[in-house]
Amino acid sequence: KSVQDKRVVLRDAVLSGADEAQIRAAAADLGKAIGDAAVKASKLRGQIAPILTEEQRAMVREFFKENDAAMDKFLEKAAAGK
C-alpha cells in the first residue's frame, strides 16, 4: 500500500473509534511507509539533481515551500479542531 493508502487507514481508524492499539499500529505502519518513501526520494534526488537546470531547481524549491505551507495550515486547523 502507498503512503496515501496508509494515511487513509490511520484516519479511518481514528474516526471510527478504533482502540489505541489499532491506531498505534496504523500510525507505525504509516511512519514506516513515510520513512521508506523518504529514502527513495533521497536516492531519486541524487539521480535527478545533477541534470536539472537552475530554473527547474527553483520550481522544485517553490513546490516544496508551497506544500509545506499547505501542510502547516492543515495541521494548525486540525490542532484547533476545525
Short mmCIF file of N, CA and C in Angstrom, two decimals:
data_model
loop_
_atom_site.label_atom_id
_atom_site.label_comp_id
_atom_site.label_asym_id
_atom_site.label_seq_id
_atom_site.Cartn_x
_atom_site.Cartn_y
_atom_site.Cartn_z
N LYS A 1 0.84 -1.19 0.00
CA LYS A 1 0.00 0.00 0.00
C LYS A 1 0.88 1.25 0.00
N SER A 2 0.36 2.29 -0.59
CA SER A 2 1.09 3.55 -0.67
C SER A 2 0.97 4.33 0.64
N VAL A 3 1.78 5.37 0.76
CA VAL A 3 1.70 6.25 1.92
C VAL A 3 0.28 6.80 2.04
N GLN A 4 -0.29 7.21 0.93
CA GLN A 4 -1.65 7.76 0.96
C GLN A 4 -2.64 6.72 1.47
N ASP A 5 -2.51 5.49 1.00
CA ASP A 5 -3.41 4.42 1.46
C ASP A 5 -3.28 4.22 2.97
N LYS A 6 -2.05 4.23 3.45
CA LYS A 6 -1.82 4.03 4.88
C LYS A 6 -2.30 5.22 5.69
N ARG A 7 -2.23 6.42 5.12
CA ARG A 7 -2.75 7.61 5.78
C ARG A 7 -4.27 7.49 5.94
N VAL A 8 -4.92 6.98 4.91
CA VAL A 8 -6.37 6.79 4.96
C VAL A 8 -6.73 5.74 6.02
N VAL A 9 -5.96 4.67 6.10
CA VAL A 9 -6.21 3.64 7.11
C VAL A 9 -6.12 4.25 8.51
N LEU A 10 -5.09 5.06 8.75
CA LEU A 10 -4.95 5.70 10.05
C LEU A 10 -6.10 6.66 10.32
N ARG A 11 -6.43 7.49 9.35
CA ARG A 11 -7.54 8.43 9.52
C ARG A 11 -8.83 7.68 9.84
N ASP A 12 -9.09 6.63 9.09
CA ASP A 12 -10.32 5.86 9.32
C ASP A 12 -10.33 5.21 10.70
N ALA A 13 -9.16 4.75 11.15
CA ALA A 13 -9.09 4.16 12.49
C ALA A 13 -9.43 5.20 13.55
N VAL A 14 -8.89 6.39 13.40
CA VAL A 14 -9.17 7.46 14.37
C VAL A 14 -10.64 7.84 14.34
N LEU A 15 -11.18 8.03 13.15
CA LEU A 15 -12.57 8.49 13.03
C LEU A 15 -13.59 7.42 13.40
N SER A 16 -13.21 6.15 13.30
CA SER A 16 -14.16 5.08 13.61
C SER A 16 -14.17 4.71 15.08
N GLY A 17 -13.26 5.31 15.84
CA GLY A 17 -13.20 5.00 17.26
C GLY A 17 -12.46 3.71 17.55
N ALA A 18 -11.52 3.35 16.70
CA ALA A 18 -10.72 2.14 16.93
C ALA A 18 -9.98 2.28 18.26
N ASP A 19 -9.58 1.14 18.81
CA ASP A 19 -8.86 1.21 20.08
C ASP A 19 -7.44 1.71 19.88
N GLU A 20 -6.80 2.03 20.99
CA GLU A 20 -5.46 2.63 20.95
C GLU A 20 -4.46 1.74 20.22
N ALA A 21 -4.52 0.45 20.44
CA ALA A 21 -3.56 -0.46 19.81
C ALA A 21 -3.71 -0.43 18.29
N GLN A 22 -4.93 -0.39 17.80
CA GLN A 22 -5.16 -0.34 16.35
C GLN A 22 -4.66 0.99 15.77
N ILE A 23 -4.91 2.07 16.47
CA ILE A 23 -4.46 3.38 16.00
C ILE A 23 -2.94 3.44 15.99
N ARG A 24 -2.31 2.95 17.06
CA ARG A 24 -0.85 2.94 17.11
C ARG A 24 -0.24 2.06 16.03
N ALA A 25 -0.87 0.93 15.76
CA ALA A 25 -0.37 0.04 14.70
C ALA A 25 -0.47 0.72 13.34
N ALA A 26 -1.59 1.38 13.09
CA ALA A 26 -1.77 2.09 11.82
C ALA A 26 -0.78 3.24 11.71
N ALA A 27 -0.54 3.95 12.82
CA ALA A 27 0.41 5.06 12.82
C ALA A 27 1.83 4.56 12.58
N ALA A 28 2.19 3.45 13.19
CA ALA A 28 3.52 2.88 12.99
C ALA A 28 3.70 2.43 11.55
N ASP A 29 2.67 1.83 10.99
CA ASP A 29 2.71 1.39 9.59
C ASP A 29 2.89 2.60 8.66
N LEU A 30 2.16 3.66 8.93
CA LEU A 30 2.31 4.88 8.14
C LEU A 30 3.70 5.47 8.31
N GLY A 31 4.20 5.49 9.53
CA GLY A 31 5.54 6.03 9.78
C GLY A 31 6.61 5.28 9.01
N LYS A 32 6.50 3.96 8.97
CA LYS A 32 7.47 3.16 8.22
C LYS A 32 7.37 3.47 6.73
N ALA A 33 6.15 3.59 6.22
CA ALA A 33 5.95 3.89 4.81
C ALA A 33 6.52 5.27 4.46
N ILE A 34 6.34 6.23 5.35
CA ILE A 34 6.89 7.57 5.12
C ILE A 34 8.42 7.51 5.11
N GLY A 35 8.98 6.77 6.04
CA GLY A 35 10.44 6.61 6.07
C GLY A 35 10.96 5.97 4.80
N ASP A 36 10.30 4.90 4.35
CA ASP A 36 10.70 4.23 3.11
C ASP A 36 10.61 5.19 1.92
N ALA A 37 9.53 5.97 1.87
CA ALA A 37 9.35 6.93 0.77
C ALA A 37 10.43 8.01 0.82
N ALA A 38 10.81 8.45 2.01
CA ALA A 38 11.84 9.47 2.15
C ALA A 38 13.18 8.96 1.63
N VAL A 39 13.51 7.72 1.94
CA VAL A 39 14.76 7.14 1.46
C VAL A 39 14.74 7.05 -0.07
N LYS A 40 13.63 6.60 -0.63
CA LYS A 40 13.51 6.52 -2.09
C LYS A 40 13.63 7.90 -2.72
N ALA A 41 12.98 8.90 -2.11
CA ALA A 41 13.03 10.26 -2.64
C ALA A 41 14.45 10.80 -2.60
N SER A 42 15.17 10.50 -1.54
CA SER A 42 16.55 10.97 -1.42
C SER A 42 17.43 10.35 -2.51
N LYS A 43 17.25 9.08 -2.75
CA LYS A 43 18.01 8.41 -3.81
C LYS A 43 17.67 8.99 -5.18
N LEU A 44 16.38 9.21 -5.40
CA LEU A 44 15.94 9.77 -6.67
C LEU A 44 16.49 11.18 -6.86
N ARG A 45 16.47 11.97 -5.79
CA ARG A 45 17.01 13.33 -5.86
C ARG A 45 18.47 13.30 -6.29
N GLY A 46 19.22 12.36 -5.73
CA GLY A 46 20.62 12.24 -6.08
C GLY A 46 20.84 11.93 -7.55
N GLN A 47 19.88 11.24 -8.15
CA GLN A 47 19.99 10.91 -9.57
C GLN A 47 19.51 12.06 -10.47
N ILE A 48 18.51 12.79 -10.00
CA ILE A 48 17.89 13.82 -10.83
C ILE A 48 18.56 15.18 -10.70
N ALA A 49 18.97 15.54 -9.50
CA ALA A 49 19.52 16.88 -9.25
C ALA A 49 20.60 17.31 -10.24
N PRO A 50 21.53 16.44 -10.57
CA PRO A 50 22.60 16.88 -11.47
C PRO A 50 22.13 17.26 -12.88
N ILE A 51 20.96 16.79 -13.28
CA ILE A 51 20.53 17.07 -14.66
C ILE A 51 19.49 18.20 -14.74
N LEU A 52 19.06 18.73 -13.59
CA LEU A 52 18.08 19.81 -13.60
C LEU A 52 18.76 21.14 -13.87
N THR A 53 18.04 22.01 -14.55
CA THR A 53 18.52 23.38 -14.74
C THR A 53 18.27 24.16 -13.45
N GLU A 54 18.87 25.33 -13.33
CA GLU A 54 18.63 26.16 -12.15
C GLU A 54 17.15 26.55 -12.07
N GLU A 55 16.53 26.80 -13.19
CA GLU A 55 15.10 27.13 -13.21
C GLU A 55 14.26 25.96 -12.68
N GLN A 56 14.60 24.77 -13.09
CA GLN A 56 13.88 23.59 -12.61
C GLN A 56 14.10 23.39 -11.11
N ARG A 57 15.32 23.61 -10.64
CA ARG A 57 15.59 23.50 -9.20
C ARG A 57 14.75 24.52 -8.42
N ALA A 58 14.64 25.73 -8.96
CA ALA A 58 13.81 26.76 -8.31
C ALA A 58 12.35 26.33 -8.27
N MET A 59 11.88 25.71 -9.33
CA MET A 59 10.50 25.21 -9.35
C MET A 59 10.28 24.15 -8.28
N VAL A 60 11.24 23.27 -8.11
CA VAL A 60 11.14 22.22 -7.08
C VAL A 60 11.13 22.86 -5.70
N ARG A 61 12.03 23.83 -5.46
CA ARG A 61 12.05 24.52 -4.16
C ARG A 61 10.71 25.20 -3.88
N GLU A 62 10.14 25.85 -4.88
CA GLU A 62 8.85 26.53 -4.71
C GLU A 62 7.74 25.53 -4.43
N PHE A 63 7.76 24.41 -5.12
CA PHE A 63 6.76 23.37 -4.88
C PHE A 63 6.80 22.93 -3.41
N PHE A 64 7.99 22.63 -2.90
CA PHE A 64 8.10 22.19 -1.52
C PHE A 64 7.71 23.28 -0.54
N LYS A 65 8.05 24.51 -0.84
CA LYS A 65 7.67 25.64 0.00
C LYS A 65 6.14 25.74 0.10
N GLU A 66 5.47 25.65 -1.04
CA GLU A 66 4.00 25.73 -1.05
C GLU A 66 3.39 24.52 -0.35
N ASN A 67 3.94 23.35 -0.58
CA ASN A 67 3.43 22.14 0.04
C ASN A 67 3.59 22.21 1.56
N ASP A 68 4.75 22.69 2.02
CA ASP A 68 4.96 22.84 3.46
C ASP A 68 3.97 23.82 4.07
N ALA A 69 3.72 24.92 3.38
CA ALA A 69 2.78 25.92 3.89
C ALA A 69 1.37 25.34 3.98
N ALA A 70 0.97 24.57 2.98
CA ALA A 70 -0.36 23.96 2.99
C ALA A 70 -0.47 22.95 4.12
N MET A 71 0.57 22.16 4.34
CA MET A 71 0.54 21.18 5.42
C MET A 71 0.51 21.86 6.78
N ASP A 72 1.28 22.93 6.94
CA ASP A 72 1.27 23.67 8.20
C ASP A 72 -0.13 24.22 8.49
N LYS A 73 -0.77 24.77 7.47
CA LYS A 73 -2.11 25.32 7.62
C LYS A 73 -3.10 24.23 8.03
N PHE A 74 -2.99 23.08 7.38
CA PHE A 74 -3.87 21.95 7.70
C PHE A 74 -3.67 21.51 9.15
N LEU A 75 -2.43 21.36 9.57
CA LEU A 75 -2.14 20.90 10.92
C LEU A 75 -2.60 21.91 11.97
N GLU A 76 -2.47 23.20 11.66
CA GLU A 76 -2.96 24.22 12.59
C GLU A 76 -4.47 24.12 12.75
N LYS A 77 -5.18 23.92 11.64
CA LYS A 77 -6.64 23.77 11.71
C LYS A 77 -7.01 22.50 12.47
N ALA A 78 -6.29 21.41 12.20
CA ALA A 78 -6.59 20.16 12.89
C ALA A 78 -6.36 20.30 14.38
N ALA A 79 -5.29 20.97 14.77
CA ALA A 79 -5.00 21.16 16.20
C ALA A 79 -6.04 22.04 16.86
N ALA A 80 -6.62 22.95 16.10
CA ALA A 80 -7.65 23.85 16.64
C ALA A 80 -9.03 23.19 16.61
N GLY A 81 -9.10 22.00 16.03
CA GLY A 81 -10.39 21.29 15.97
C GLY A 81 -11.33 21.80 14.92
N LYS A 82 -10.79 22.42 13.88
CA LYS A 82 -11.63 22.98 12.82
C LYS A 82 -11.72 22.04 11.64
#
